[in-house]
Amino acid sequence: ICCLEIMVRFAQKFALFIAITGSLFGYLYHIPHSEGIDELGKVRFMSAPMKIIDLVGTVSEAFGITTKVNILKSCTKILKRATRRNMNAQTEDTEINNVPVRIYRSKQIDDKEKSLHPAIIYYHGGGFYMGSLETHNDITKTLAKLTGFIVISVDYRLAPEHPFPTGLDDCYQVTKYLFDHGKKFQIDHERIVLAGDSA
């Protein structure tokens, strides 16, 4: 009887473990509204860490440790330190209208050239409260490499320290400046693409 009780308890614990693991896997695996996405595996791979960070933030907030926003921002800072800039593009960190930006130029673009080039102004994702130039560095450098365009990534200010619409205003200031004074950066103001994700 003692052996049978041990086996039953083990089976219960094992079933609970399987249920929790299966639920977690299902949560990480499920992507709502995913019809028509060609590379769904990549989307799942990219969204799983964000879901885990979100879950850790929710738990830490429930136990009064810290807010979810602080968890998300801390993860962004860790990513910023871990990011390496192995680029096939020249980069320059500067400011436009007092807003930090990172400018990417593909290696085909010669700084000494007087000709004007098309450009992409990129606004990183993160709901205007997280994300940075670093979290979207791979996207923006790839855009510069594949298109041959000059890419300007805007490092707008984030909430809650800078409430909405501060970040949006920063994006507007950079965009307006480049449409008016793009020649300073070798940009043809008639060939500017506005791009971004999430926010």
PDB file of C-alpha atoms in Angstrom:
ATOM      1  CA  ILE A   1       0.000   0.000   0.000  1.00  0.00           C
ATOM      2  CA  CYS A   2       2.887   2.318   0.866  1.00  0.00           C
ATOM      3  CA  CYS A   3       4.450   1.717  -2.566  1.00  0.00           C
ATOM      4  CA  LEU A   4       1.123   2.368  -4.269  1.00  0.00           C
ATOM      5  CA  GLU A   5       0.701   5.697  -2.409  1.00  0.00           C
ATOM      6  CA  ILE A   6       4.193   6.784  -3.479  1.00  0.00           C
ATOM      7  CA  MET A   7       3.405   5.911  -7.100  1.00  0.00           C
ATOM      8  CA  VAL A   8       0.086   7.806  -6.964  1.00  0.00           C
ATOM      9  CA  ARG A   9       1.768  10.907  -5.472  1.00  0.00           C
ATOM     10  CA  PHE A  10       4.513  10.725  -8.091  1.00  0.00           C
ATOM     11  CA  ALA A  11       1.901  10.388 -10.864  1.00  0.00           C
ATOM     12  CA  GLN A  12       0.015  13.427  -9.512  1.00  0.00           C
ATOM     13  CA  LYS A  13       3.179  15.545  -9.342  1.00  0.00           C
ATOM     14  CA  PHE A  14       4.240  14.374 -12.791  1.00  0.00           C
ATOM     15  CA  ALA A  15       0.792  15.186 -14.229  1.00  0.00           C
ATOM     16  CA  LEU A  16       0.921  18.644 -12.626  1.00  0.00           C
ATOM     17  CA  PHE A  17       4.404  19.216 -14.065  1.00  0.00           C
ATOM     18  CA  ILE A  18       3.231  18.134 -17.538  1.00  0.00           C
ATOM     19  CA  ALA A  19       0.143  20.380 -17.297  1.00  0.00           C
ATOM     20  CA  ILE A  20       2.193  23.440 -16.256  1.00  0.00           C
ATOM     21  CA  THR A  21       4.900  22.778 -18.864  1.00  0.00           C
ATOM     22  CA  GLY A  22       2.308  22.154 -21.577  1.00  0.00           C
ATOM     23  CA  SER A  23       0.399  25.317 -20.683  1.00  0.00           C
ATOM     24  CA  LEU A  24       3.600  27.388 -20.701  1.00  0.00           C
ATOM     25  CA  PHE A  25       4.656  25.905 -24.046  1.00  0.00           C
ATOM     26  CA  GLY A  26       1.176  26.537 -25.486  1.00  0.00           C
ATOM     27  CA  TYR A  27       1.275  30.136 -24.222  1.00  0.00           C
ATOM     28  CA  LEU A  28       4.685  30.717 -25.820  1.00  0.00           C
ATOM     29  CA  TYR A  29       3.798  28.857 -29.034  1.00  0.00           C
ATOM     30  CA  HIS A  30       0.406  30.458 -29.728  1.00  0.00           C
ATOM     31  CA  ILE A  31       0.443  33.557 -31.922  1.00  0.00           C
ATOM     32  CA  PRO A  32      -3.037  35.096 -32.280  1.00  0.00           C
ATOM     33  CA  HIS A  33      -4.158  36.306 -35.714  1.00  0.00           C
ATOM     34  CA  SER A  34      -1.264  34.487 -37.409  1.00  0.00           C
ATOM     35  CA  GLU A  35      -3.032  33.538 -40.643  1.00  0.00           C
ATOM     36  CA  GLY A  36      -0.979  34.417 -43.711  1.00  0.00           C
ATOM     37  CA  ILE A  37       2.368  34.873 -41.930  1.00  0.00           C
ATOM     38  CA  ASP A  38       4.989  33.130 -44.096  1.00  0.00           C
ATOM     39  CA  GLU A  39       7.723  32.658 -41.486  1.00  0.00           C
ATOM     40  CA  LEU A  40       5.634  31.888 -38.426  1.00  0.00           C
ATOM     41  CA  GLY A  41       8.501  29.978 -36.778  1.00  0.00           C
ATOM     42  CA  LYS A  42      10.627  33.136 -36.691  1.00  0.00           C
ATOM     43  CA  VAL A  43       7.724  35.138 -35.256  1.00  0.00           C
ATOM     44  CA  ARG A  44       7.237  32.514 -32.520  1.00  0.00           C
ATOM     45  CA  PHE A  45      10.977  32.543 -31.769  1.00  0.00           C
ATOM     46  CA  MET A  46      10.991  36.336 -31.475  1.00  0.00           C
ATOM     47  CA  SER A  47       7.786  36.629 -29.436  1.00  0.00           C
ATOM     48  CA  ALA A  48       8.595  33.919 -26.852  1.00  0.00           C
ATOM     49  CA  PRO A  49      11.238  35.982 -24.952  1.00  0.00           C
ATOM     50  CA  MET A  50       8.879  38.973 -24.851  1.00  0.00           C
ATOM     51  CA  LYS A  51       6.103  36.799 -23.440  1.00  0.00           C
ATOM     52  CA  ILE A  52       8.466  35.399 -20.780  1.00  0.00           C
ATOM     53  CA  ILE A  53       9.612  38.918 -19.808  1.00  0.00           C
ATOM     54  CA  ASP A  54       5.968  40.043 -19.674  1.00  0.00           C
ATOM     55  CA  LEU A  55       5.084  37.071 -17.441  1.00  0.00           C
ATOM     56  CA  VAL A  56       8.030  37.797 -15.093  1.00  0.00           C
ATOM     57  CA  GLY A  57       6.912  41.446 -14.971  1.00  0.00           C
ATOM     58  CA  THR A  58       3.335  40.472 -14.119  1.00  0.00           C
ATOM     59  CA  VAL A  59       4.484  38.146 -11.320  1.00  0.00           C
ATOM     60  CA  SER A  60       6.947  40.700  -9.901  1.00  0.00           C
ATOM     61  CA  GLU A  61       4.219  43.355  -9.920  1.00  0.00           C
ATOM     62  CA  ALA A  62       1.740  40.977  -8.212  1.00  0.00           C
ATOM     63  CA  PHE A  63       4.250  40.327  -5.402  1.00  0.00           C
ATOM     64  CA  GLY A  64       5.122  44.033  -5.066  1.00  0.00           C
ATOM     65  CA  ILE A  65       8.752  43.575  -6.129  1.00  0.00           C
ATOM     66  CA  THR A  66       8.744  46.107  -8.974  1.00  0.00           C
ATOM     67  CA  THR A  67       6.565  47.228 -11.863  1.00  0.00           C
ATOM     68  CA  LYS A  68       6.255  45.430 -15.175  1.00  0.00           C
ATOM     69  CA  VAL A  69       7.572  48.544 -16.949  1.00  0.00           C
ATOM     70  CA  ASN A  70      10.764  48.446 -14.838  1.00  0.00           C
ATOM     71  CA  ILE A  71      11.288  44.762 -15.716  1.00  0.00           C
ATOM     72  CA  LEU A  72      10.844  45.486 -19.432  1.00  0.00           C
ATOM     73  CA  LYS A  73      13.183  48.485 -19.337  1.00  0.00           C
ATOM     74  CA  SER A  74      15.816  46.513 -17.391  1.00  0.00           C
ATOM     75  CA  CYS A  75      15.744  43.815 -20.064  1.00  0.00           C
ATOM     76  CA  THR A  76      16.195  46.504 -22.726  1.00  0.00           C
ATOM     77  CA  LYS A  77      19.279  47.833 -20.883  1.00  0.00           C
ATOM     78  CA  ILE A  78      20.735  44.323 -20.681  1.00  0.00           C
ATOM     79  CA  LEU A  79      20.175  43.922 -24.424  1.00  0.00           C
ATOM     80  CA  LYS A  80      21.809  47.307 -25.013  1.00  0.00           C
ATOM     81  CA  ARG A  81      24.966  46.136 -23.229  1.00  0.00           C
ATOM     82  CA  ALA A  82      24.936  42.793 -25.026  1.00  0.00           C
ATOM     83  CA  THR A  83      24.425  44.192 -28.532  1.00  0.00           C
ATOM     84  CA  ARG A  84      27.455  44.250 -30.766  1.00  0.00           C
ATOM     85  CA  ARG A  85      27.610  46.475 -33.755  1.00  0.00           C
ATOM     86  CA  ASN A  86      28.977  44.128 -36.389  1.00  0.00           C
ATOM     87  CA  MET A  87      27.751  46.209 -39.271  1.00  0.00           C
ATOM     88  CA  ASN A  88      27.844  46.134 -43.025  1.00  0.00           C
ATOM     89  CA  ALA A  89      26.998  49.788 -42.741  1.00  0.00           C
ATOM     90  CA  GLN A  90      28.675  52.873 -41.358  1.00  0.00           C
ATOM     91  CA  THR A  91      26.935  54.221 -38.275  1.00  0.00           C
ATOM     92  CA  GLU A  92      26.892  57.582 -36.597  1.00  0.00           C
ATOM     93  CA  ASP A  93      25.189  58.442 -33.310  1.00  0.00           C
ATOM     94  CA  THR A  94      24.160  62.092 -33.324  1.00  0.00           C
ATOM     95  CA  GLU A  95      21.221  64.395 -32.571  1.00  0.00           C
ATOM     96  CA  ILE A  96      18.645  65.998 -34.829  1.00  0.00           C
ATOM     97  CA  ASN A  97      16.633  68.810 -33.237  1.00  0.00           C
ATOM     98  CA  ASN A  98      17.940  67.662 -29.812  1.00  0.00           C
ATOM     99  CA  VAL A  99      16.624  64.110 -30.374  1.00  0.00           C
ATOM    100  CA  PRO A 100      19.208  61.267 -30.383  1.00  0.00           C
ATOM    101  CA  VAL A 101      19.344  59.331 -33.645  1.00  0.00           C
ATOM    102  CA  ARG A 102      21.537  56.674 -35.223  1.00  0.00           C
ATOM    103  CA  ILE A 103      22.333  57.111 -38.907  1.00  0.00           C
ATOM    104  CA  TYR A 104      23.216  54.056 -40.987  1.00  0.00           C
ATOM    105  CA  ARG A 105      24.849  54.341 -44.398  1.00  0.00           C
ATOM    106  CA  SER A 106      25.488  51.309 -46.549  1.00  0.00           C
ATOM    107  CA  LYS A 107      29.098  50.919 -47.601  1.00  0.00           C
ATOM    108  CA  GLN A 108      28.164  51.918 -51.163  1.00  0.00           C
ATOM    109  CA  ILE A 109      27.470  55.484 -50.001  1.00  0.00           C
ATOM    110  CA  ASP A 110      30.560  57.660 -50.015  1.00  0.00           C
ATOM    111  CA  ASP A 111      30.503  60.423 -47.383  1.00  0.00           C
ATOM    112  CA  LYS A 112      32.412  62.697 -49.759  1.00  0.00           C
ATOM    113  CA  GLU A 113      29.829  62.316 -52.529  1.00  0.00           C
ATOM    114  CA  LYS A 114      27.647  65.326 -53.199  1.00  0.00           C
ATOM    115  CA  SER A 115      24.755  63.269 -54.587  1.00  0.00           C
ATOM    116  CA  LEU A 116      21.531  62.843 -52.620  1.00  0.00           C
ATOM    117  CA  HIS A 117      20.186  59.449 -51.564  1.00  0.00           C
ATOM    118  CA  PRO A 118      16.815  58.016 -50.564  1.00  0.00           C
ATOM    119  CA  ALA A 119      16.289  57.558 -46.836  1.00  0.00           C
ATOM    120  CA  ILE A 120      14.236  55.577 -44.324  1.00  0.00           C
ATOM    121  CA  ILE A 121      13.264  57.232 -41.052  1.00  0.00           C
ATOM    122  CA  TYR A 122      12.652  54.375 -38.625  1.00  0.00           C
ATOM    123  CA  TYR A 123      10.638  54.560 -35.389  1.00  0.00           C
ATOM    124  CA  HIS A 124      11.366  51.557 -33.170  1.00  0.00           C
ATOM    125  CA  GLY A 125       8.602  49.578 -31.494  1.00  0.00           C
ATOM    126  CA  GLY A 126       7.781  49.347 -27.814  1.00  0.00           C
ATOM    127  CA  GLY A 127       4.492  51.155 -27.268  1.00  0.00           C
ATOM    128  CA  PHE A 128       6.312  54.455 -26.587  1.00  0.00           C
ATOM    129  CA  TYR A 129       7.486  53.108 -23.202  1.00  0.00           C
ATOM    130  CA  MET A 130      10.222  50.593 -24.079  1.00  0.00           C
ATOM    131  CA  GLY A 131      12.626  49.656 -26.864  1.00  0.00           C
ATOM    132  CA  SER A 132      15.646  51.584 -28.112  1.00  0.00           C
ATOM    133  CA  LEU A 133      18.093  51.997 -30.956  1.00  0.00           C
ATOM    134  CA  GLU A 134      19.780  48.826 -29.671  1.00  0.00           C
ATOM    135  CA  THR A 135      16.717  46.591 -29.606  1.00  0.00           C
ATOM    136  CA  HIS A 136      16.090  47.415 -33.273  1.00  0.00           C
ATOM    137  CA  ASN A 137      19.723  47.678 -34.359  1.00  0.00           C
ATOM    138  CA  ASP A 138      19.608  44.477 -36.444  1.00  0.00           C
ATOM    139  CA  ILE A 139      16.469  45.618 -38.260  1.00  0.00           C
ATOM    140  CA  THR A 140      17.804  49.065 -39.134  1.00  0.00           C
ATOM    141  CA  LYS A 141      21.271  47.918 -40.177  1.00  0.00           C
ATOM    142  CA  THR A 142      19.666  45.229 -42.370  1.00  0.00           C
ATOM    143  CA  LEU A 143      17.428  47.863 -43.981  1.00  0.00           C
ATOM    144  CA  ALA A 144      20.502  49.974 -44.788  1.00  0.00           C
ATOM    145  CA  LYS A 145      22.369  46.973 -46.163  1.00  0.00           C
ATOM    146  CA  LEU A 146      19.539  45.572 -48.311  1.00  0.00           C
ATOM    147  CA  THR A 147      18.162  48.847 -49.679  1.00  0.00           C
ATOM    148  CA  GLY A 148      21.287  50.987 -49.978  1.00  0.00           C
ATOM    149  CA  PHE A 149      19.221  53.798 -48.401  1.00  0.00           C
ATOM    150  CA  ILE A 150      20.387  56.035 -45.575  1.00  0.00           C
ATOM    151  CA  VAL A 151      18.508  54.869 -42.459  1.00  0.00           C
ATOM    152  CA  ILE A 152      17.817  57.203 -39.544  1.00  0.00           C
ATOM    153  CA  SER A 153      16.658  55.420 -36.377  1.00  0.00           C
ATOM    154  CA  VAL A 154      14.972  57.749 -33.873  1.00  0.00           C
ATOM    155  CA  ASP A 155      15.720  57.271 -30.163  1.00  0.00           C
ATOM    156  CA  TYR A 156      12.582  59.039 -28.924  1.00  0.00           C
ATOM    157  CA  ARG A 157      11.934  59.609 -25.202  1.00  0.00           C
ATOM    158  CA  LEU A 158       9.952  56.948 -23.364  1.00  0.00           C
ATOM    159  CA  ALA A 159       7.012  56.914 -20.947  1.00  0.00           C
ATOM    160  CA  PRO A 160       6.338  56.948 -18.041  1.00  0.00           C
ATOM    161  CA  GLU A 161       9.219  59.391 -17.442  1.00  0.00           C
ATOM    162  CA  HIS A 162       8.153  61.277 -20.577  1.00  0.00           C
ATOM    163  CA  PRO A 163       4.362  60.849 -20.966  1.00  0.00           C
ATOM    164  CA  PHE A 164       2.721  60.440 -24.363  1.00  0.00           C
ATOM    165  CA  PRO A 165       2.842  62.267 -26.782  1.00  0.00           C
ATOM    166  CA  THR A 166       6.461  63.247 -25.963  1.00  0.00           C
ATOM    167  CA  GLY A 167       7.911  60.295 -27.918  1.00  0.00           C
ATOM    168  CA  LEU A 168       5.638  61.007 -30.865  1.00  0.00           C
ATOM    169  CA  ASP A 169       6.669  64.686 -30.779  1.00  0.00           C
ATOM    170  CA  ASP A 170      10.351  63.630 -30.919  1.00  0.00           C
ATOM    171  CA  CYS A 171       9.618  61.495 -33.994  1.00  0.00           C
ATOM    172  CA  TYR A 172       7.802  64.414 -35.616  1.00  0.00           C
ATOM    173  CA  GLN A 173      10.668  66.855 -34.899  1.00  0.00           C
ATOM    174  CA  VAL A 174      13.241  64.564 -36.541  1.00  0.00           C
ATOM    175  CA  THR A 175      10.987  63.850 -39.523  1.00  0.00           C
ATOM    176  CA  LYS A 176      10.146  67.507 -40.157  1.00  0.00           C
ATOM    177  CA  TYR A 177      13.818  68.492 -39.895  1.00  0.00           C
ATOM    178  CA  LEU A 178      14.877  65.853 -42.433  1.00  0.00           C
ATOM    179  CA  PHE A 179      12.155  66.867 -44.894  1.00  0.00           C
ATOM    180  CA  ASP A 180      13.300  70.502 -44.567  1.00  0.00           C
ATOM    181  CA  HIS A 181      17.085  70.017 -44.266  1.00  0.00           C
ATOM    182  CA  GLY A 182      17.804  66.514 -45.580  1.00  0.00           C
ATOM    183  CA  LYS A 183      20.608  67.763 -47.846  1.00  0.00           C
ATOM    184  CA  LYS A 184      22.834  68.191 -44.780  1.00  0.00           C
ATOM    185  CA  PHE A 185      22.727  64.395 -44.457  1.00  0.00           C
ATOM    186  CA  GLN A 186      22.881  63.672 -48.240  1.00  0.00           C
ATOM    187  CA  ILE A 187      19.148  62.860 -48.166  1.00  0.00           C
ATOM    188  CA  ASP A 188      16.814  63.537 -51.062  1.00  0.00           C
ATOM    189  CA  HIS A 189      13.714  64.941 -49.313  1.00  0.00           C
ATOM    190  CA  GLU A 190      11.517  63.698 -52.159  1.00  0.00           C
ATOM    191  CA  ARG A 191      12.550  60.088 -51.502  1.00  0.00           C
ATOM    192  CA  ILE A 192      11.985  59.562 -47.769  1.00  0.00           C
ATOM    193  CA  VAL A 193      10.225  56.478 -46.422  1.00  0.00           C
ATOM    194  CA  LEU A 194       8.623  56.492 -42.969  1.00  0.00           C
ATOM    195  CA  ALA A 195       8.814  53.067 -41.321  1.00  0.00           C
ATOM    196  CA  GLY A 196       8.633  51.374 -37.954  1.00  0.00           C
ATOM    197  CA  ASP A 197       6.790  48.800 -35.895  1.00  0.00           C
ATOM    198  CA  SER A 198       4.463  48.581 -32.916  1.00  0.00           C
ATOM    199  CA  ALA A 199       4.404  52.171 -31.605  1.00  0.00           C
TER     200      ALA A 199
END
